[in-house]
XYZ file of C-alpha atoms in Angstrom:
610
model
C 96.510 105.186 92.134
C 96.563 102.046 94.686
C 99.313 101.580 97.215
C 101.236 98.413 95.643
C 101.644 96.440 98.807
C 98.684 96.842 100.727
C 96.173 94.618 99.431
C 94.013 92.337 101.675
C 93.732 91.589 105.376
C 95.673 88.050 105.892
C 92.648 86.319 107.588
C 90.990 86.508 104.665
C 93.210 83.706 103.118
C 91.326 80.288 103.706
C 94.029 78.122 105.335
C 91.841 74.684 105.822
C 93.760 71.764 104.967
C 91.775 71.283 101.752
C 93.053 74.685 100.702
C 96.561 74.183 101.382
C 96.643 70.759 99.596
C 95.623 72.551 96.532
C 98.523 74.925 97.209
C 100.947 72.081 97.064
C 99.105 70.776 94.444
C 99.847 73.785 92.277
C 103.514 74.399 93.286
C 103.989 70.091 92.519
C 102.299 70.707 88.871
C 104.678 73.931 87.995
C 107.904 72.264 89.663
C 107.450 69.208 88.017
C 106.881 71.135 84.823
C 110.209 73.129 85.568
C 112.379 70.530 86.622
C 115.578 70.540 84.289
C 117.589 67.475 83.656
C 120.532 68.683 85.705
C 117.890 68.616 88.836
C 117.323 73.025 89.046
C 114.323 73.812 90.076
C 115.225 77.609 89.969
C 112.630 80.433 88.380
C 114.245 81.153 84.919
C 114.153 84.920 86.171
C 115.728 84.382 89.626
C 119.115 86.394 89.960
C 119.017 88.164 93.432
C 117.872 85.653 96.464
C 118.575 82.831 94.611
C 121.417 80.280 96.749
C 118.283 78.820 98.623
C 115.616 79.133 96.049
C 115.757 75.520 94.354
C 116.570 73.834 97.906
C 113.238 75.169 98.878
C 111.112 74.332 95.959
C 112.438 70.552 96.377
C 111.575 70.931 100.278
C 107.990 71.577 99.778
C 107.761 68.477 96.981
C 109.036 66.400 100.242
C 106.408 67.834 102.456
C 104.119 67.174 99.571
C 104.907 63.954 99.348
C 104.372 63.509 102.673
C 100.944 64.783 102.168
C 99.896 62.794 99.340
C 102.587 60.006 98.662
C 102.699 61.194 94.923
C 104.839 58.281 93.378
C 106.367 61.375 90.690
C 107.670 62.560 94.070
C 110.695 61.502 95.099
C 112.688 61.024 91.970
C 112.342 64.495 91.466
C 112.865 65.190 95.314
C 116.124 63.100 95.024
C 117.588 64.885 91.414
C 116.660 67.980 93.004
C 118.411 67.993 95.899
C 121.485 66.673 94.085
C 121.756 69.660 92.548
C 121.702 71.588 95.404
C 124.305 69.449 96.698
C 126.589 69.679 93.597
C 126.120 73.170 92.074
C 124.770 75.486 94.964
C 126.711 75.032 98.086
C 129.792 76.526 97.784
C 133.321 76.206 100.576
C 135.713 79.188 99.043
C 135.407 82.469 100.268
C 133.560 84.480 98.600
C 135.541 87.717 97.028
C 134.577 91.071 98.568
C 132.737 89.501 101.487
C 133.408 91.873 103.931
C 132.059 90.185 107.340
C 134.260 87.213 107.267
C 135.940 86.293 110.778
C 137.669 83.075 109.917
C 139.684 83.299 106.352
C 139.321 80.311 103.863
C 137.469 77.884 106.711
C 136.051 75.774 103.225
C 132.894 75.689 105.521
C 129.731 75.553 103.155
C 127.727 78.427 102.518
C 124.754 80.162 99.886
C 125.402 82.999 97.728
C 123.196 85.984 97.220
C 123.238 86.186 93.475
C 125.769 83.278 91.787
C 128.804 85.040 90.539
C 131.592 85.604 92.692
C 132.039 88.928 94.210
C 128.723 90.202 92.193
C 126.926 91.253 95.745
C 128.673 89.183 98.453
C 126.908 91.187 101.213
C 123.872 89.140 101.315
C 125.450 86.226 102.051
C 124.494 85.795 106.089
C 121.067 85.749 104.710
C 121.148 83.380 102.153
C 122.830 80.949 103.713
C 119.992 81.542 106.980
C 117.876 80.596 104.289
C 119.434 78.023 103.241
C 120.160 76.034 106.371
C 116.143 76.675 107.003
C 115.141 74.814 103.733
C 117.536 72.253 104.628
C 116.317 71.280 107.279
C 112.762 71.118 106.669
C 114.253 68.889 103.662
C 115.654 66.509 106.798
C 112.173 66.830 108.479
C 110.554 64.596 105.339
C 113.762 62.659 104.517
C 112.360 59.494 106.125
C 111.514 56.904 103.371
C 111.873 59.366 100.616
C 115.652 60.379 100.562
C 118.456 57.657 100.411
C 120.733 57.507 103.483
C 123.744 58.609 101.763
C 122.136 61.443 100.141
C 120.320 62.533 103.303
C 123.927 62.071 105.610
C 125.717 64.401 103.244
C 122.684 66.922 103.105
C 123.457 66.771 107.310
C 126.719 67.617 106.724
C 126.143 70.760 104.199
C 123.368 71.894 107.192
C 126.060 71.625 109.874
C 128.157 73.323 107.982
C 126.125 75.942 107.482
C 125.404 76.448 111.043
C 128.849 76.330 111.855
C 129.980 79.538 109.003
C 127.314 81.215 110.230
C 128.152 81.021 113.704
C 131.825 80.294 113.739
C 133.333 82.129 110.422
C 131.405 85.096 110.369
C 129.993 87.782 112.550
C 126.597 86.809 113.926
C 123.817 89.227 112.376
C 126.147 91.509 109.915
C 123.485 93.424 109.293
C 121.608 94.116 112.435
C 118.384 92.290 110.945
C 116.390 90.938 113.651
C 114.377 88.228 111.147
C 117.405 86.783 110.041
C 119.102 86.490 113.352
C 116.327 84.559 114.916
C 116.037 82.691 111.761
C 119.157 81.440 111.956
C 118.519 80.711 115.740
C 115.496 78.613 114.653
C 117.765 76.711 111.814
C 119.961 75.341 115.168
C 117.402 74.595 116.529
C 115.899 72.504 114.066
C 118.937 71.074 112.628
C 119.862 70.094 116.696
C 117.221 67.145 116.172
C 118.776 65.754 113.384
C 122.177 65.350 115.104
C 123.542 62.578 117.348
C 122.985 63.553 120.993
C 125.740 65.482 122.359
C 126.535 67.086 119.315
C 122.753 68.298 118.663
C 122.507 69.388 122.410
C 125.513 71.877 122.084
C 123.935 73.455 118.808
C 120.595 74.313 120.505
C 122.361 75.815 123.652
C 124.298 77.664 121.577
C 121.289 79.228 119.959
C 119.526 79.538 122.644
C 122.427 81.205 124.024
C 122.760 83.397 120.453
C 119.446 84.730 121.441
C 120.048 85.723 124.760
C 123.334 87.418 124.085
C 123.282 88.797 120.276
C 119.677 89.309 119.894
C 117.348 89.464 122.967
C 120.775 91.725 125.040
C 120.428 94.321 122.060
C 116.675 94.628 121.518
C 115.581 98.415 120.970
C 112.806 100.192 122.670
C 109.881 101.774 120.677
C 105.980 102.592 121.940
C 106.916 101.302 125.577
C 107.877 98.061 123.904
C 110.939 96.263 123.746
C 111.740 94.204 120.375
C 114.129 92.634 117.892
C 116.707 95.707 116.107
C 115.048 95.476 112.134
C 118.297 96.591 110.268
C 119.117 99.190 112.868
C 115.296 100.239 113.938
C 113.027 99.503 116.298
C 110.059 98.077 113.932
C 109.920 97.465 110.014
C 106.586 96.223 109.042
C 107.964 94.032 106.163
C 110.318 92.699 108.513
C 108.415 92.839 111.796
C 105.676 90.416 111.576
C 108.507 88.530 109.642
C 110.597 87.946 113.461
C 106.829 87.494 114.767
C 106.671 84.197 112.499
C 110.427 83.406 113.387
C 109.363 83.475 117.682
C 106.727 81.603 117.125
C 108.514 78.654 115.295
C 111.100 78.958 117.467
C 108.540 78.287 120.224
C 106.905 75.579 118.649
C 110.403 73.690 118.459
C 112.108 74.200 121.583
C 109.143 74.838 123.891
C 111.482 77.788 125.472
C 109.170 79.955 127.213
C 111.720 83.355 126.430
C 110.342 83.092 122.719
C 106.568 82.801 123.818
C 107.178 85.629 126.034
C 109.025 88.081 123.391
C 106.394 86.856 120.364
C 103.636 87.953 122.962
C 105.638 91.223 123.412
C 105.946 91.571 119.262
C 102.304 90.486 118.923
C 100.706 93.315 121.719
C 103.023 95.766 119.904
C 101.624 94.803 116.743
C 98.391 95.201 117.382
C 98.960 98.843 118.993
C 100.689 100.057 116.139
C 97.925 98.943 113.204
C 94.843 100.669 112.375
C 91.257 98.640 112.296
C 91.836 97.882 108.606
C 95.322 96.760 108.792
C 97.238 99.735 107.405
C 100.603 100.367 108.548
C 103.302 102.034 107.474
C 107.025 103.156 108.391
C 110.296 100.730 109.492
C 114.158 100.656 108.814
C 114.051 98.822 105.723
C 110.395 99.377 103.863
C 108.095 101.999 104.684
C 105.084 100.233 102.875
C 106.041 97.190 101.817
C 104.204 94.205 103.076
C 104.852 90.970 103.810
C 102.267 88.337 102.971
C 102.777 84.235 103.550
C 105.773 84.960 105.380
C 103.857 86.243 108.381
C 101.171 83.930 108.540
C 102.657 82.024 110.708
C 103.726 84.670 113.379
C 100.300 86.532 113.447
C 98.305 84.007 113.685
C 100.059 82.000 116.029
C 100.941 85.114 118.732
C 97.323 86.801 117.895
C 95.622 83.826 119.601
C 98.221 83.399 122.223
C 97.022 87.203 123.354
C 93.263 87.559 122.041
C 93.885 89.729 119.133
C 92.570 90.240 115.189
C 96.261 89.943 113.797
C 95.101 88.894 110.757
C 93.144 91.971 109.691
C 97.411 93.195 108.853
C 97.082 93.931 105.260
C 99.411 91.717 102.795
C 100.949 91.955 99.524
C 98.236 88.881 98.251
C 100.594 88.452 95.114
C 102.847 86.284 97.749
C 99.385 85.163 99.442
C 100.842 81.412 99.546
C 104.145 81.624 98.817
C 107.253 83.595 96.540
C 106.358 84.008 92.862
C 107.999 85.891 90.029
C 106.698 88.548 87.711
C 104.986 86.003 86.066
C 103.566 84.644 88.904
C 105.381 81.887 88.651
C 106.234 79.830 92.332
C 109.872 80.950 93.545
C 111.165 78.973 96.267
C 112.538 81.758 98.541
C 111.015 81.611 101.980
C 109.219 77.965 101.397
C 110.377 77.105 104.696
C 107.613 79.584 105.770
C 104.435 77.736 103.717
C 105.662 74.606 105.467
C 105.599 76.025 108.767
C 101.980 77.433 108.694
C 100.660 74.299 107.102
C 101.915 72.329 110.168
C 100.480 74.254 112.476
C 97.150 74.073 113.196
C 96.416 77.514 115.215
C 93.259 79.015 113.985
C 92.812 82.720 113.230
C 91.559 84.901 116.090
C 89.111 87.032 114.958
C 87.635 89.488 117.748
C 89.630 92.334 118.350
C 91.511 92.864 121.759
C 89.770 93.964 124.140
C 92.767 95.617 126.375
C 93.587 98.774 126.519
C 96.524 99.996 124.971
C 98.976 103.395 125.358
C 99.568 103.640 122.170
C 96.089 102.578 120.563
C 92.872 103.734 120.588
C 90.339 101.829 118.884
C 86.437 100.781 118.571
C 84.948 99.273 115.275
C 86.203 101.211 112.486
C 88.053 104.178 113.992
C 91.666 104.051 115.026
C 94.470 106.068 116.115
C 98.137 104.982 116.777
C 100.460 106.756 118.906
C 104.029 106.841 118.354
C 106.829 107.029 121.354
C 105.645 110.745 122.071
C 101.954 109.639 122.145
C 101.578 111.889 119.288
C 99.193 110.176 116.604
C 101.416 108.095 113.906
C 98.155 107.223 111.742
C 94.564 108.012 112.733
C 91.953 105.784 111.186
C 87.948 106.783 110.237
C 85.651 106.455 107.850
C 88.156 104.037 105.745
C 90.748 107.255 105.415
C 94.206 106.827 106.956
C 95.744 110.568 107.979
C 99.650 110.451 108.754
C 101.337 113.310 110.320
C 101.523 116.209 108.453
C 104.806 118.483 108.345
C 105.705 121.827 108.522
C 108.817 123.249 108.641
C 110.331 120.001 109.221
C 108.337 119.641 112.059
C 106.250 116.597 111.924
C 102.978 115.628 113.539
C 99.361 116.135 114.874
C 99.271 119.692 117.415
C 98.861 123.334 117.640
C 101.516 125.827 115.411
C 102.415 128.922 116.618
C 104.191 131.037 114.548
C 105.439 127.980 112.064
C 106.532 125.808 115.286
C 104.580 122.312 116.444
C 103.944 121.869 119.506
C 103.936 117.700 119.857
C 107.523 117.359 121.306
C 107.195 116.536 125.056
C 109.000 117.872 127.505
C 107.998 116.234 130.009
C 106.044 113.263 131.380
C 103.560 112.458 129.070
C 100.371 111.495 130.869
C 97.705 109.186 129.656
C 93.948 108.389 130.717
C 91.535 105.868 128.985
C 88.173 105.666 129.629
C 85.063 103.544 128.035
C 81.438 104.621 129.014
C 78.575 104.257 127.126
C 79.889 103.279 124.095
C 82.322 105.466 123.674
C 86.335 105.001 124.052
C 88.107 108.053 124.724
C 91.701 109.019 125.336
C 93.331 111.922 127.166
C 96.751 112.950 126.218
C 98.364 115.549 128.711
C 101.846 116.778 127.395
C 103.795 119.372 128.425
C 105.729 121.282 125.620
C 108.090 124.671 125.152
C 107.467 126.662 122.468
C 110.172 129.145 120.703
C 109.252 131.739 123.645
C 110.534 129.108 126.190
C 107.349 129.241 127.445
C 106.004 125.922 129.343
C 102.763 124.769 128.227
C 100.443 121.888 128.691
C 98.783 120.020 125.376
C 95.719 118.299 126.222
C 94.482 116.361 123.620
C 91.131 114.290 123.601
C 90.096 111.431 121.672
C 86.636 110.149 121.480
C 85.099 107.320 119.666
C 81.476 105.767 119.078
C 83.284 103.251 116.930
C 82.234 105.238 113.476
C 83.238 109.026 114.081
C 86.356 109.865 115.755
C 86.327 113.785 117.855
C 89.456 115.127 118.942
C 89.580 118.159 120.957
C 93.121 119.978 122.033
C 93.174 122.711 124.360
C 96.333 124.625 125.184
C 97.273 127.597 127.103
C 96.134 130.438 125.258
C 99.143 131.250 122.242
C 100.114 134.599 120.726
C 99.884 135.170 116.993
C 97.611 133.432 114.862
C 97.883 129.866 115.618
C 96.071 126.612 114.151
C 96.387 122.744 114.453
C 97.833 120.893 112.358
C 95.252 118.034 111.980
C 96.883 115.166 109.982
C 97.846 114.581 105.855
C 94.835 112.312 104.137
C 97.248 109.901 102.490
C 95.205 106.899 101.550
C 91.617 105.579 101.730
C 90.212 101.817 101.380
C 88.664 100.687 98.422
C 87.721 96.794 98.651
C 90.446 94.895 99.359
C 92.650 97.787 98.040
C 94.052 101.051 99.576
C 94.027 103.911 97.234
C 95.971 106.869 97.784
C 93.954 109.828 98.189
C 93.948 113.979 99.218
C 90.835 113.893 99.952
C 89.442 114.957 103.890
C 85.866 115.288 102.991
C 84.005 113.361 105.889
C 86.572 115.965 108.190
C 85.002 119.501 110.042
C 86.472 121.513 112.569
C 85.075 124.135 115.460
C 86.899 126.683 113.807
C 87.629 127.048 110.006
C 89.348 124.351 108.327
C 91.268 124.018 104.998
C 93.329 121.648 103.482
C 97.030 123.113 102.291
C 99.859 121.659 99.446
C 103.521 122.890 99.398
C 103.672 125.712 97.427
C 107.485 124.716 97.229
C 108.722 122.314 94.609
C 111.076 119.064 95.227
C 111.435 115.618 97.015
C 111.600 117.594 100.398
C 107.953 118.907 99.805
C 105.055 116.133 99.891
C 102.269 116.754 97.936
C 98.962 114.325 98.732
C 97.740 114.940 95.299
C 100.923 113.659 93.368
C 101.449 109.856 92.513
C 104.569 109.550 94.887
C 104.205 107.164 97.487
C 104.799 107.798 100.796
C 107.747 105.163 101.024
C 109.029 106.654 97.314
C 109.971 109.680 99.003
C 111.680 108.913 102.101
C 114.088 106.300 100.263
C 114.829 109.139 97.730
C 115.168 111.399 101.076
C 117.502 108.795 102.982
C 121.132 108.653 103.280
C 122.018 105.403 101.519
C 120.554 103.774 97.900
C 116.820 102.161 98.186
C 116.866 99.156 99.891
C 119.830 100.411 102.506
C 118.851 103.453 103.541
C 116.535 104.157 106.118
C 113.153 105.365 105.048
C 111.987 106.216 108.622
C 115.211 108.557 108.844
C 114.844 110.140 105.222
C 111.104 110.952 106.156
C 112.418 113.244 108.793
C 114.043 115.213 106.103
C 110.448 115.970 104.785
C 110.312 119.812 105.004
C 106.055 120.201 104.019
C 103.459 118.213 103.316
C 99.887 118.380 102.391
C 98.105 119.336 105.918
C 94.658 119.335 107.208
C 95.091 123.221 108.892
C 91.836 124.243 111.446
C 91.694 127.281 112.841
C 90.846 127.590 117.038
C 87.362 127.427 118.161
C 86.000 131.197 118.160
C 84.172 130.792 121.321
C 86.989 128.716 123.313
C 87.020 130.323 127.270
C 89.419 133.240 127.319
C 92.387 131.997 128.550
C 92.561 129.403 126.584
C 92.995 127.947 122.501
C 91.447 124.942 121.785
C 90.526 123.521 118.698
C 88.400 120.683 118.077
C 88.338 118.484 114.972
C 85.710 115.433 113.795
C 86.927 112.683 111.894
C 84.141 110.777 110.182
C 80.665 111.212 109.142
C 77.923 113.356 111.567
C 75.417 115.893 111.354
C 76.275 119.770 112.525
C 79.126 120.181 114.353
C 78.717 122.959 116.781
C 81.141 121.912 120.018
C 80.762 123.989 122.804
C 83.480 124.711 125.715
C 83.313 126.031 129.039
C 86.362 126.558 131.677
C 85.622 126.242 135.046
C 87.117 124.965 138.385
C 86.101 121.479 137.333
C 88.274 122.297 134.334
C 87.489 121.916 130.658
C 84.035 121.198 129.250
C 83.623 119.870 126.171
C 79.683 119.276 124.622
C 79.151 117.940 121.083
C 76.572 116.228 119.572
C 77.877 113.186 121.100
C 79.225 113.701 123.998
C 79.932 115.624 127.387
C 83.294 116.114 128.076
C 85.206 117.474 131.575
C 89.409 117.641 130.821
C 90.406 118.244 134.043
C 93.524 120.948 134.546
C 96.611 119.848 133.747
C 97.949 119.716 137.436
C 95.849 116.454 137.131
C 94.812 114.521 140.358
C 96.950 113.989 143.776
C 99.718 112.414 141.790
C 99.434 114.461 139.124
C 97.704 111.995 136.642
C 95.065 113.790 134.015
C 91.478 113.944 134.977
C 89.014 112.783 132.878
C 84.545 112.472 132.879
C 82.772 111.599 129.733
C 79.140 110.874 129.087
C 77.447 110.095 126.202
């Protein structure tokens, strides 16, 4: 089976003008086509989402029109947005909304789904949306909308700014993409008002930034970003806020959201494999956005030198919403507008900065997570998450059915390049169930094709092993098929891949057609699409594991195990302890891990040689 949502790298999407013309072209021929007589421009099928949907249909006819003067245009721009006007924007409270702080303030606002009370909680959102395709619609008024028509479209906007911002609580529900999107609907809607008037709404969204958003950010990977419904990171969401920065950049010039889109970007770009895979977040764990981040990536990726656009996207929403059908749905049109305007080109070359939590060089990748233990390592087009055990979950040596991958400690870090190779050295002190201290040294090494890891550890009682990683998924084309396969993986010391012998949600099996993301919203607290996936993964008591046994001829004193990702010829590795510390010879390489009391300040030592 595939993985639904990862399809194909985003800079793959040709976004010359000529291309996006036909785009418009296309969503003109089916709107027109759609059009009812009472002005809708709604997909028949749209229930959920829908308050902004028509707005933004008839706010990408006005940017087409401004595009191509089409003279079938504005009639249907004008009936269009008169229905908005009449049938979608609605001033009574809606029953059962439960984030109200001002009772019965008849300020406008855009429902979730139509009938009152039916799911009032996505309300905030909606109407973000909705103040977002209204003003875009005011960005392309001139000489296509009437002044009347466009003056009570201002109002409906304002008003919308003002019940978010005055009769409900700012961000209900912690989501840092709709928070700065309604930051960048102030904003926008600030040009469009006299003066005075329009220089008070930008301060105070400026100021919304500073104090509800930027004040609250949460820390993850040494990085500091936007809360995603209560996480760190969601990468549906994610590279959502990346497009959100960088359009609030491009309208106010305000160097805070260049500098925290530059943040998002570099974190970005740690946290996804050569060929775009990423997975994990609040909200989705493998759902991808598509058009919606276009925008952010793109933009931020050549602000800071990196191949953004290699993130892999759901390609049915390549341009912009569509049904089942595949019929164009105008949620998020704001978005298509956005990236059409600007003219940033893709950066293709990957960055050539080192990163904490990345190591990378042509096709092999691994990402570290907060602990700098791996989160996904990439090679020969296989992704391996961390495997569990026990409810333990990671990459790291088990003793006696405990991990050892929590720190506790100072985890110390040394990256090195040298002739051709990019290696990493992870030093980590961690206690076992004895209470004993010990140090996990862990060595990555690269040639940009195979990927060796070696981790040596103080030497362990029992019979212990590392747990190397789960093979969850594999690229095929432009798709990513799951897989259980780890056939291009040998170890030092014997190596076989294990299943859960145990039965049930709690026990992941590789080889079943569960997805990843399937599991940890049926392992979360709340219902799909509320709970946290990230959280219900840590309820994961097994998994399928990649199991390899130590080294037989590892020094005395010590275990060490030593793994190859990737294809190669024999793999005999070779170790020696001496005062120099740890030597490591493969086929590749010649390695020296120096002792863990590391250098005068304590920092790991590291030589490598090809």
């Amino acid at each position: 089976m595939y993985l639904p949502r990862q399809l194909g790298p985003l800079h793959d999407l040709p976004d010359t003008p000529e291309a996006y013309d036909a785009v418009l072209s296309d969503v003109t021929e089916q709107a027109l086509a759609r059009l009812t007589p009472e002005g809708n421009l709604e997909h028949p099928d749209c229930v959920d989402d829908i308050g902004d949907t028509s707005l933004g249909i008839t706010s990408l006819l006005a940017f087409a029109w401004q595009r191509t003067k089409d003279d079938r245009l504005p009639e249907a721009v004008r009936r269009s947005l008169a229905f908005h006007l009449r049938e979608r924007v609605y001033t009574d409270d809606n029953p059962g909304y439960p984030n109200l702080s001002v009772r019965n303030s008849g300020l406008p606002y855009a429902r979730y789904t139509l009938a009152a009370g039916a799911h009032p909680i996505g309300d905030w959102p909606s109407t973000v949306w909705a103040l977002l395709q209204a003003v875009n619609v005011l960005d392309a008024a001139d000489g296509l909308v009437e002044d009347a028509q466009r003056a009570e479209l201002l109002d409906v906007a304002h008003g919308y700014w003002r019940w978010l911002t005055e009769a409900t609580f700012f961000n209900p529900q912690e989501a840092g993409n709709q928070a700065i999107g309604c930051v960048v609907g102030g904003l926008m809607l600030a040009r469009h008002l006299p003066p005075e008037r329009g220089e008070s709404v930008s301060a105070r969204a400026i100021e919304l930034y500073v104090e509800k958003i930027r004040a609250h950010r949460v820390a993850d990977r040494g990085a500091l970003l936007p809360p995603e419904h209560g996480g760190a990171y969601d990468n549906n969401y994610g590279p959502i806020s990346l497009s959100f920065l960088a359009q609030a950049h491009r309208v106010s010039g305000a160097e805070i959201f260049a500098e925290d889109g530059e943040a998002l970007a570099r974190y970005v770009d740690a946290r996804l494999t050569n060929g775009g895979f990423d997975n994990g977040g609040p909200r989705y764990s493998e759902q991808h956005s598509a058009f919606e981040s276009v925008l952010g990536l793109r933009y931020f990726g050549a602000r800071i030198g990196a191949d953004l656009g290699r993130y892999r996207a759901d390609s049915r929403w390549a341009r912009h919403a569509v049904k089942e059908d595949g019929g164009v749905d105008g949620h998020f049109a704001w978005m298509l507008v956005w990236q059409i305007q600007d003219t940033t080109r893709w950066h293709r070359e990957a960055s050539t900065a080192v990163a904490r939590h990345q190591l990378r060089a042509g096709t092999v990748s691994v990402a570290f997570d907060g602990r700098m233990t791996p989160a996904v390592v990439e090679a020969a087009g296989t992704y391996y998450l961390p495997a569990a055990v026990n409810r333990q979950h990671g990459f790291g040596p088990v003793v006696d059915g405990f991990l050892l991958c929590r720190p506790m400690g100072e985890v110390r870090v040394r990256d090195l390049r040298t002739g051709g190779l990019t290696a990493k050295l992870v030093t980590k002190p961690a206690v076992g169930r004895d209470h004993v201290l010990r140090h996990v040294r862990s060595l990555y090494v690269t040639d940009g094709t195979t990927l060796w890891t070696t981790v040596a550890v103080e030497r362990l009682p029992g019979a212990p092993y590392l747990l190397a990683g789960m093979p969850y998924a594999t690229d095929e084309g432009d798709r990513v098929r799951r897989t259980a396969d780890a056939a291009e993986v040998v170890a030092a010391g014997a190596l076989r891949l294990t299943h859960p012998e145990s039965q049930g949600i709690e026990h992941f099996d590789a080889r079943s057609e569960q997805t990843q993301e399937q599991a940890a919203f049926a392992l979360a607290a709340d219902p799909r699409g509320y709970g946290n996936p990230d959280e219900g993964w840590l309820h994961l008591v097994s998994s399928t594991a990649l199991e390899a046994e130590p080294a037989p001829d590892a020094p005395a004193d010590l275990h060490v195990f030593a793994v190859r990702y990737g294809p190669g010829g024999a793999f005999t590795p070779a170790f020696e302890h001496g005062t120099e510390g740890l030597t490591v010879r493969t086929e590749a390489f010649t390695a020296v891990i120096g002792d863990p009391a590391g250098d005068a300040h304590g920092e790991p030592e590291l030589t490598l040689r090809a």
